[in-house]
Short mmCIF file of C-alpha atoms and ligand atoms in Angstrom, two decimals:
data_model
loop_
_atom_site.label_atom_id
_atom_site.label_comp_id
_atom_site.label_asym_id
_atom_site.label_seq_id
_atom_site.Cartn_x
_atom_site.Cartn_y
_atom_site.Cartn_z
CA MET A 1 -100.06 -47.02 -99.48
CA ASP A 2 -99.88 -47.96 -103.17
CA ALA A 3 -103.63 -48.29 -103.71
CA GLU A 4 -104.18 -44.95 -101.93
CA LEU A 5 -101.52 -43.25 -104.04
CA ARG A 6 -103.00 -44.62 -107.26
CA GLN A 7 -106.49 -43.41 -106.32
CA LEU A 8 -105.18 -39.99 -105.26
CA ARG A 9 -103.49 -39.56 -108.63
CA LEU A 10 -106.62 -40.66 -110.48
CA ASP A 11 -108.74 -38.23 -108.46
CA HIS A 12 -106.27 -35.34 -108.91
CA PRO A 13 -104.67 -35.79 -112.32
CA HIS A 14 -103.70 -32.14 -112.84
CA PRO A 15 -101.80 -29.63 -110.68
CA GLU A 16 -103.96 -27.87 -108.07
CA PRO A 17 -103.29 -26.04 -104.78
CA LEU A 18 -102.06 -28.49 -102.16
CA MET A 19 -103.26 -26.79 -98.98
CA ALA A 20 -106.86 -28.11 -98.89
CA LEU A 21 -105.82 -31.51 -100.16
CA GLY A 22 -103.11 -31.72 -97.49
CA GLN A 23 -105.70 -31.01 -94.78
CA GLN A 24 -107.98 -33.73 -96.12
CA LEU A 25 -105.15 -36.25 -96.21
CA ARG A 26 -104.03 -35.42 -92.67
CA ARG A 27 -107.50 -36.32 -91.43
CA ARG A 28 -107.22 -39.79 -92.94
CA TYR A 29 -103.51 -40.65 -92.64
CA SER A 30 -100.60 -40.05 -90.29
CA SER A 31 -98.80 -36.81 -91.04
CA GLU A 32 -95.82 -38.77 -92.39
CA GLN A 33 -98.05 -40.70 -94.78
CA ALA A 34 -99.91 -37.54 -95.82
CA ILE A 35 -96.64 -35.76 -96.64
CA TRP A 36 -95.42 -38.74 -98.67
CA LEU A 37 -98.68 -38.94 -100.60
CA LEU A 38 -98.65 -35.22 -101.34
CA GLN A 39 -95.03 -35.29 -102.49
CA GLN A 40 -95.68 -38.29 -104.68
CA LEU A 41 -98.71 -36.57 -106.18
CA GLU A 42 -96.74 -33.41 -106.99
CA MET A 43 -93.92 -35.42 -108.56
CA TYR A 44 -96.50 -37.33 -110.61
CA TRP A 45 -97.69 -34.02 -112.06
CA ASP A 46 -94.06 -33.13 -112.83
CA ALA A 47 -93.42 -36.52 -114.42
CA GLN A 48 -96.40 -36.06 -116.73
CA ARG A 49 -95.39 -32.54 -117.70
CA LEU A 50 -91.81 -33.62 -118.39
CA GLN A 51 -92.88 -36.81 -120.19
CA ALA A 52 -90.50 -38.48 -117.79
CA PHE A 53 -92.17 -41.90 -117.70
CA ARG A 54 -94.42 -43.70 -120.15
CA GLN A 55 -96.89 -44.77 -117.43
CA PRO A 56 -96.24 -42.79 -114.25
CA LEU A 57 -99.53 -43.56 -112.48
CA GLU A 58 -98.24 -46.18 -110.05
CA LEU A 59 -94.57 -45.25 -109.88
CA HIS A 60 -92.62 -44.00 -106.87
CA PHE A 61 -90.54 -40.88 -107.38
CA GLU A 62 -87.60 -39.26 -105.64
CA ALA A 63 -87.25 -35.55 -106.41
CA GLN A 64 -83.63 -35.35 -107.53
CA ALA A 65 -83.76 -38.63 -109.43
CA LEU A 66 -86.90 -37.49 -111.23
CA GLN A 67 -85.24 -34.25 -112.33
CA MET A 68 -82.19 -36.18 -113.58
CA GLY A 69 -84.28 -38.91 -115.17
CA SER A 70 -84.59 -39.50 -118.88
CA ARG A 71 -87.69 -38.45 -120.82
CA TRP A 72 -89.31 -41.66 -121.90
CA PRO A 73 -89.41 -41.05 -125.68
CA LEU A 74 -85.64 -40.48 -125.55
CA ALA A 75 -85.09 -43.47 -123.28
CA GLU A 76 -87.17 -45.60 -125.63
CA ARG A 77 -85.17 -44.56 -128.69
CA ARG A 78 -81.90 -45.31 -126.92
CA ALA A 79 -83.10 -48.69 -125.66
CA LEU A 80 -84.21 -49.68 -129.17
CA GLU A 81 -80.89 -48.62 -130.66
CA LEU A 82 -78.99 -50.49 -127.93
CA ALA A 83 -80.97 -53.62 -128.84
CA GLN A 84 -80.16 -53.07 -132.51
CA ARG A 85 -76.46 -52.38 -132.03
CA TYR A 86 -75.85 -55.12 -129.48
CA PRO A 87 -78.46 -57.82 -130.00
CA GLY A 88 -78.33 -60.63 -127.47
CA LEU A 89 -75.44 -59.18 -125.42
CA TRP A 90 -75.75 -59.16 -121.63
CA LEU A 91 -76.33 -55.58 -120.50
CA LEU A 92 -75.35 -53.92 -117.26
CA GLU A 93 -76.83 -50.53 -116.37
CA ILE A 94 -74.71 -48.60 -113.88
CA GLY A 95 -76.82 -46.08 -111.93
CA GLY A 96 -80.47 -46.90 -112.65
CA GLY A 97 -81.86 -44.00 -110.55
CA ILE A 98 -85.60 -44.56 -110.24
CA GLY A 99 -85.80 -46.24 -113.64
CA GLY A 100 -86.32 -43.66 -116.40
CA ASP A 101 -84.06 -45.72 -118.63
CA SER A 102 -84.43 -49.11 -116.92
CA LEU A 103 -88.16 -49.23 -117.67
CA GLU A 104 -87.52 -48.71 -121.38
CA LEU A 105 -84.50 -51.05 -121.48
CA ALA A 106 -86.68 -53.70 -119.83
CA ARG A 107 -89.05 -53.63 -122.78
CA THR A 108 -86.24 -54.79 -125.05
CA ARG A 109 -84.14 -57.25 -123.01
CA ALA A 110 -83.26 -58.91 -119.70
CA PHE A 111 -80.45 -57.09 -117.89
CA ARG A 112 -78.97 -56.10 -114.54
CA THR A 113 -79.13 -52.62 -113.08
CA VAL A 114 -77.10 -51.30 -110.15
CA GLU A 115 -78.12 -48.27 -108.09
CA GLN A 116 -75.93 -47.18 -105.18
CA GLU A 117 -78.50 -45.07 -103.28
CA ASP A 118 -80.84 -47.11 -101.09
CA LEU A 119 -84.07 -45.15 -101.44
CA ARG A 120 -83.69 -44.84 -105.20
CA ARG A 121 -82.91 -48.55 -105.46
CA ARG A 122 -86.07 -49.42 -103.51
CA TYR A 123 -88.13 -47.19 -105.77
CA LEU A 124 -86.38 -48.61 -108.84
CA GLU A 125 -87.33 -52.13 -107.74
CA HIS A 126 -90.91 -51.04 -107.10
CA ASN A 127 -91.14 -49.25 -110.46
CA LEU A 128 -89.80 -52.21 -112.41
CA LYS A 129 -92.18 -54.63 -110.65
CA THR A 130 -95.13 -52.30 -111.14
CA GLY A 131 -94.21 -51.95 -114.80
CA GLY A 132 -94.31 -55.74 -115.16
CA PHE A 133 -90.53 -56.14 -115.31
CA GLY A 134 -89.89 -57.94 -112.02
CA GLU A 135 -87.34 -60.20 -113.71
CA VAL A 136 -84.81 -57.36 -114.09
CA GLU A 137 -82.05 -57.90 -111.55
CA VAL A 138 -81.62 -54.85 -109.31
CA ARG A 139 -78.50 -54.57 -107.16
CA GLY A 140 -77.01 -52.05 -104.76
CA GLY A 141 -73.41 -50.86 -104.34
CA ASP A 142 -70.91 -49.60 -106.85
CA GLY A 143 -71.81 -50.79 -110.34
CA LEU A 144 -68.25 -50.29 -111.58
CA THR A 145 -67.15 -53.23 -109.45
CA GLN A 146 -69.99 -55.45 -110.69
CA ALA A 147 -69.22 -55.54 -114.38
CA LYS A 148 -67.96 -59.13 -114.39
CA GLY A 149 -69.87 -61.05 -117.04
CA ALA A 150 -71.36 -57.90 -118.60
CA GLN A 151 -71.00 -57.64 -122.37
CA VAL A 152 -72.33 -54.14 -122.86
CA LEU A 153 -72.76 -51.17 -120.49
CA TYR A 154 -75.29 -48.41 -120.23
CA ALA A 155 -74.97 -45.40 -117.90
CA ASP A 156 -76.57 -42.03 -117.45
CA PRO A 157 -74.08 -40.40 -115.07
CA ALA A 158 -75.28 -37.91 -112.46
CA ARG A 159 -73.57 -34.59 -111.98
CA ARG A 160 -71.69 -34.46 -108.67
CA ASN A 161 -71.73 -30.65 -108.67
CA ALA A 162 -73.20 -27.73 -110.56
CA LYS A 163 -70.29 -27.61 -113.02
CA GLY A 164 -70.43 -31.14 -114.36
CA ARG A 165 -68.02 -30.23 -117.15
CA GLN A 166 -65.19 -32.65 -116.40
CA TRP A 167 -65.56 -36.42 -116.47
CA HIS A 168 -64.62 -36.58 -112.76
CA ASP A 169 -67.58 -34.28 -111.97
CA LEU A 170 -69.82 -37.14 -113.09
CA ALA A 171 -70.91 -40.29 -111.24
CA PRO A 172 -70.13 -42.80 -112.58
CA ASN A 173 -67.09 -41.24 -114.23
CA PRO A 174 -67.32 -41.90 -118.01
CA ALA A 175 -63.55 -42.47 -118.20
CA ASP A 176 -63.89 -45.32 -115.66
CA LEU A 177 -66.61 -46.86 -117.80
CA TRP A 178 -64.59 -46.60 -121.01
CA ASN A 179 -61.62 -48.13 -119.18
CA LEU A 180 -63.66 -51.28 -118.58
CA GLY A 181 -63.13 -51.90 -122.30
CA LEU A 182 -66.69 -53.01 -123.03
CA PRO A 183 -69.03 -51.71 -125.72
CA CYS A 184 -71.05 -49.01 -124.07
CA CYS A 185 -73.70 -46.35 -124.43
CA LEU A 186 -73.58 -43.25 -122.27
CA LYS A 187 -76.09 -40.48 -121.88
CA LEU A 188 -74.19 -37.22 -121.31
CA SER A 189 -74.92 -33.52 -121.24
CA PRO A 190 -75.20 -31.89 -124.67
CA GLY A 191 -72.71 -29.28 -123.44
CA LEU A 192 -69.90 -31.86 -123.49
CA ASP A 193 -66.53 -31.12 -125.02
CA GLU A 194 -66.34 -33.40 -128.06
CA SER A 195 -62.55 -33.31 -128.05
CA GLN A 196 -62.58 -35.18 -124.71
CA LEU A 197 -64.42 -38.19 -126.14
CA PRO A 198 -62.53 -41.37 -126.96
CA PRO A 199 -61.56 -41.53 -130.63
CA GLY A 200 -64.00 -43.19 -132.99
CA CYS A 201 -67.13 -43.10 -130.86
CA ASP A 202 -70.51 -42.12 -132.31
CA LEU A 203 -72.36 -39.15 -130.90
CA ASP A 204 -76.07 -38.28 -131.01
CA TYR A 205 -77.50 -34.92 -129.95
CA VAL A 206 -81.15 -35.36 -129.06
CA SER A 207 -83.90 -32.74 -128.79
CA HIS A 208 -87.18 -32.94 -126.97
CA GLN A 209 -89.81 -30.22 -126.54
CA GLY A 210 -87.53 -27.73 -128.30
CA VAL A 211 -84.54 -28.31 -125.99
CA CYS A 212 -81.39 -30.30 -126.75
CA LYS A 213 -81.73 -32.65 -123.79
CA GLU A 214 -78.81 -35.00 -124.15
CA ALA A 215 -75.80 -36.30 -126.01
CA THR A 216 -75.62 -40.06 -126.40
CA VAL A 217 -72.18 -41.54 -126.88
CA TRP A 218 -71.72 -44.97 -128.47
CA MET A 219 -68.50 -46.92 -128.10
CA PRO A 220 -67.18 -48.34 -130.34
CA GLY A 221 -68.39 -46.34 -133.30
CA SER A 222 -67.22 -44.85 -136.55
CA GLY A 223 -67.02 -41.19 -135.55
CA GLN A 224 -70.48 -40.35 -136.86
CA VAL A 225 -72.34 -37.38 -135.33
CA ARG A 226 -76.12 -37.14 -135.68
CA ALA A 227 -79.00 -34.96 -134.52
CA PHE A 228 -82.32 -36.45 -133.44
CA LEU A 229 -85.48 -34.46 -133.14
CA HIS A 230 -88.61 -35.89 -131.62
CA GLY A 231 -91.35 -34.92 -134.06
CA GLN A 232 -95.09 -35.51 -133.71
CA ASP A 233 -94.92 -39.27 -133.90
CA ALA A 234 -91.52 -40.19 -135.29
CA TRP A 235 -87.85 -39.36 -134.89
CA LEU A 236 -86.11 -37.22 -137.47
CA VAL A 237 -82.42 -37.87 -137.88
CA ALA A 238 -79.69 -36.05 -139.79
CA GLU A 239 -75.91 -36.42 -139.95
CA ARG A 240 -73.17 -33.84 -139.46
CA ARG A 241 -71.93 -32.28 -142.66
CA GLN A 242 -69.71 -29.43 -143.79
CA PRO A 243 -71.22 -25.97 -143.32
CA PRO A 244 -72.97 -24.70 -146.46
CA PRO A 245 -71.59 -21.61 -148.23
CA LEU A 246 -72.39 -18.08 -147.17
CA GLY A 247 -75.05 -16.17 -149.07
CA PRO A 248 -77.31 -13.14 -148.94
CA LEU A 249 -80.37 -12.47 -146.82
CA GLU A 250 -82.99 -10.36 -148.56
CA PRO A 251 -86.64 -9.41 -148.11
CA GLY A 252 -88.90 -12.18 -149.37
CA MET A 253 -86.49 -14.95 -148.29
CA TRP A 254 -87.02 -17.16 -145.30
CA LEU A 255 -84.64 -17.00 -142.35
CA HIS A 256 -84.27 -20.37 -140.55
CA GLU A 257 -83.38 -20.87 -136.91
CA PRO A 258 -82.36 -24.53 -136.45
CA ASP A 259 -83.41 -26.75 -133.59
CA PRO A 260 -80.73 -26.79 -130.83
CA ALA A 261 -79.74 -30.44 -131.48
CA ALA A 262 -79.28 -29.62 -135.17
CA ILE A 263 -77.03 -26.71 -134.20
CA ARG A 264 -74.89 -28.82 -131.87
CA ALA A 265 -74.63 -31.68 -134.36
CA GLN A 266 -74.04 -29.22 -137.25
CA VAL A 267 -76.42 -30.96 -139.62
CA TRP A 268 -77.25 -27.77 -141.53
CA GLU A 269 -80.85 -28.51 -142.47
CA PRO A 270 -82.62 -27.62 -144.73
CA ARG A 271 -80.04 -28.81 -147.26
CA GLN A 272 -80.92 -26.11 -149.76
CA GLY A 273 -80.10 -23.37 -147.24
CA TRP A 274 -77.06 -21.10 -147.09
CA ARG A 275 -75.50 -19.37 -144.07
CA VAL A 276 -76.10 -15.68 -143.56
CA ASP A 277 -73.10 -15.15 -141.26
CA GLU A 278 -70.00 -17.23 -140.80
CA ARG A 279 -70.24 -17.14 -136.99
CA LEU A 280 -73.92 -18.15 -136.74
CA ALA A 281 -76.01 -21.24 -137.38
CA LEU A 282 -78.82 -19.29 -139.06
CA LEU A 283 -79.72 -20.29 -142.61
CA ALA A 284 -81.63 -18.61 -145.42
CA THR A 285 -83.66 -20.17 -148.23
CA PRO A 286 -86.04 -19.03 -150.93
CA ALA A 287 -89.59 -18.54 -149.59
CA GLY A 288 -91.68 -21.67 -149.16
CA LEU A 289 -88.91 -24.03 -148.12
CA ALA A 290 -90.17 -25.36 -144.80
CA SER A 291 -88.16 -27.79 -142.70
CA GLN A 292 -89.06 -29.71 -139.56
CA TRP A 293 -85.55 -28.91 -138.31
CA THR A 294 -86.09 -25.16 -138.16
CA GLN A 295 -88.39 -22.34 -137.15
CA ALA A 296 -88.76 -20.20 -140.23
CA PHE A 297 -89.33 -16.44 -140.53
CA GLU A 298 -90.43 -14.58 -143.64
CA VAL A 299 -88.12 -11.58 -144.03
CA LEU A 300 -89.91 -8.26 -144.62
CA GLU A 301 -87.03 -5.82 -144.28
CA ILE A 302 -83.39 -5.67 -143.18
CA ALA A 303 -82.17 -2.47 -141.63
CA ASP A 304 -79.62 -0.82 -139.34
CA ALA A 305 -80.09 -1.79 -135.73
CA ASP A 306 -79.50 1.52 -133.93
CA ARG A 307 -82.16 2.59 -131.43
CA LYS A 308 -83.58 5.40 -133.58
CA ASN A 309 -84.06 3.06 -136.49
CA LEU A 310 -85.65 0.34 -134.32
CA ILE A 311 -88.22 2.88 -133.09
CA ARG A 312 -88.91 3.91 -136.68
CA LEU A 313 -89.34 0.29 -137.76
CA GLN A 314 -91.74 -0.54 -134.94
CA LYS A 315 -93.79 2.57 -135.77
CA LYS A 316 -93.91 1.45 -139.39
CA TYR A 317 -94.86 -2.20 -138.79
CA ASP A 318 -96.85 -1.58 -135.59
CA PHE A 319 -96.36 -5.21 -134.45
CA GLN A 320 -98.52 -6.45 -131.60
CA PRO A 321 -97.46 -8.80 -130.17
CA LEU A 322 -93.87 -7.96 -130.93
CA GLU A 323 -91.40 -10.84 -130.50
CA ILE A 324 -87.79 -9.79 -130.06
CA LYS A 325 -85.17 -12.41 -130.84
CA LYS A 326 -81.41 -12.17 -130.88
CA ARG A 327 -78.53 -14.26 -132.19
CA GLY A 328 -74.94 -13.04 -131.94
CA PHE A 329 -76.22 -9.64 -130.80
CA ASP A 330 -75.57 -8.22 -127.34
CA VAL A 331 -78.95 -6.84 -126.31
CA GLU A 332 -81.48 -7.46 -123.53
CA PRO A 333 -84.79 -7.98 -125.39
CA GLU A 334 -87.04 -7.01 -122.47
CA GLU A 335 -85.05 -3.81 -121.84
CA LEU A 336 -85.23 -2.93 -125.53
CA ARG A 337 -89.00 -3.61 -125.64
CA LYS A 338 -89.59 -0.88 -123.04
CA LYS A 339 -87.93 1.62 -125.38
CA LEU A 340 -90.02 0.76 -128.44
CA PRO A 341 -93.53 2.08 -129.18
CA ARG A 342 -96.38 -0.31 -128.36
CA GLY A 343 -97.95 -1.70 -131.49
CA ARG A 344 -101.71 -1.78 -132.09
CA GLY A 345 -102.94 -3.06 -135.42
CA GLY A 346 -99.94 -4.60 -137.18
CA GLY A 347 -100.47 -8.17 -136.01
CA ALA A 348 -97.77 -10.51 -134.73
CA GLY A 349 -94.25 -9.80 -135.90
CA VAL A 350 -90.64 -10.48 -135.06
CA LEU A 351 -87.70 -8.15 -134.63
CA TYR A 352 -84.74 -10.46 -135.17
CA LEU A 353 -81.50 -8.83 -134.06
CA THR A 354 -78.59 -10.69 -135.52
CA ARG A 355 -75.51 -10.61 -137.68
CA VAL A 356 -75.78 -10.77 -141.44
CA GLY A 357 -72.58 -10.92 -143.45
CA GLY A 358 -70.56 -9.81 -140.41
CA ARG A 359 -72.74 -6.73 -139.64
CA HIS A 360 -75.26 -6.27 -136.84
CA ARG A 361 -78.68 -5.98 -138.49
CA ALA A 362 -82.34 -5.71 -137.57
CA VAL A 363 -84.31 -8.27 -139.55
CA ILE A 364 -88.02 -7.54 -139.56
CA CYS A 365 -90.01 -10.68 -140.16
CA ARG A 366 -93.08 -12.74 -139.49
CA ARG A 367 -93.11 -16.31 -138.26
CA VAL A 368 -94.04 -18.74 -140.99
C1 LIG B 401 -78.71 -39.49 -113.61
S1 LIG B 401 -79.12 -40.75 -112.51
C2 LIG B 401 -79.84 -41.98 -113.53
C3 LIG B 401 -81.19 -41.62 -114.00
C4 LIG B 401 -81.87 -42.70 -114.82
N1 LIG B 401 -81.18 -42.95 -116.05
C5 LIG B 401 -83.31 -42.31 -115.11
O1 LIG B 401 -83.59 -41.96 -116.26
O2 LIG B 401 -84.12 -42.34 -114.19
C6 LIG B 401 -77.57 -41.48 -112.13
C7 LIG B 401 -77.64 -42.48 -111.02
O3 LIG B 401 -76.41 -43.18 -110.94
C8 LIG B 401 -76.18 -43.54 -109.59
N2 LIG B 401 -74.73 -43.87 -109.53
C9 LIG B 401 -73.69 -43.05 -109.72
N3 LIG B 401 -72.53 -43.73 -109.68
C10 LIG B 401 -72.84 -45.03 -109.45
C11 LIG B 401 -72.09 -46.21 -109.30
N4 LIG B 401 -70.76 -46.19 -109.39
N5 LIG B 401 -72.76 -47.36 -109.08
C12 LIG B 401 -74.10 -47.37 -108.99
N6 LIG B 401 -74.88 -46.28 -109.11
C13 LIG B 401 -74.25 -45.12 -109.35
C14 LIG B 401 -76.61 -42.30 -108.84
O4 LIG B 401 -76.93 -42.62 -107.49
C15 LIG B 401 -77.84 -41.85 -109.65
O5 LIG B 401 -79.02 -42.33 -109.09
#
């Protein structure tokens, strides 16, 4: 069915209603084949939207593995860094899934990958062959028992349950991997508890499409923590540093909301910025200081944030559309919106409800 699947994807490259297409396919194929083709087509659309694979056209997907899979720009960066940190060492990947990482690792080295689930392993084999990497050794079973001869490990553990907060909620369990005593790279959730990591490892928080997608742990390391942000065509990187001093927020200044990876890694970019509240990651700078690490807002006014005042402010600025943002402020933006007058001619504006110098404030601003 591979040729048929390829043609179907070429003929239907973008999401569309499946009903009519399903009927057409059922006329030409058995209902089992038609269902498989349709599912593969839908997952292809998802893969493209998620940037899950560099070249998804001929790949086979399994729904859960696709959702868990790495986005290819992130997988590529990790594979390149693995090659740089551990040149020439024999790599074992434990838990290849359907190949989000394996396909990028394969561009940099020969290695072995182990996937315990049969369907995923079959798809992984297919995807590697289709990608031109048929020489990668794919095995089944428990990868933890197949580490003999490996010199470096890579794993992207799956969550066993919705919590996924403890190491034993993950498969494979990171602690079991570290206990193998080999250099290793692990892709973990950015919500991890840093205090649970082995001492001295390096940690990267990585953003993609505005979301902090993952934390990459390198063992051994030197305790460095970095943020990576996938820009237009290159990676930005910054290292953890001490929080900058506190300072004022005044009309005319720019308020900066950092990218989520920058917040987790505490890189405090832009460097010239100061904090506006000791409990928040928001920064302020003089006007004109743009940074790729932040969304910036030009501050027009700072005022009390009681309901009466918010109504007065919206009447004054007449924002339409009105964007309501909050940081460290207990409010439901959509509920609040219903209570504010609808703007008409004031153009786009932002009501930023946050804390400034320990006080709840309404910061009226425009996106830069
Ligand atoms: C999050 S997925 C990997 C996704 C993959 N990195 C990608 O980007 O497509 C984790 C995979 O590890 C497999 N796995 C978990 N524990 C394993 C073990 N001990 N040995 C082999 N595979 C394992 C699971 O079946 C699952 O497919």
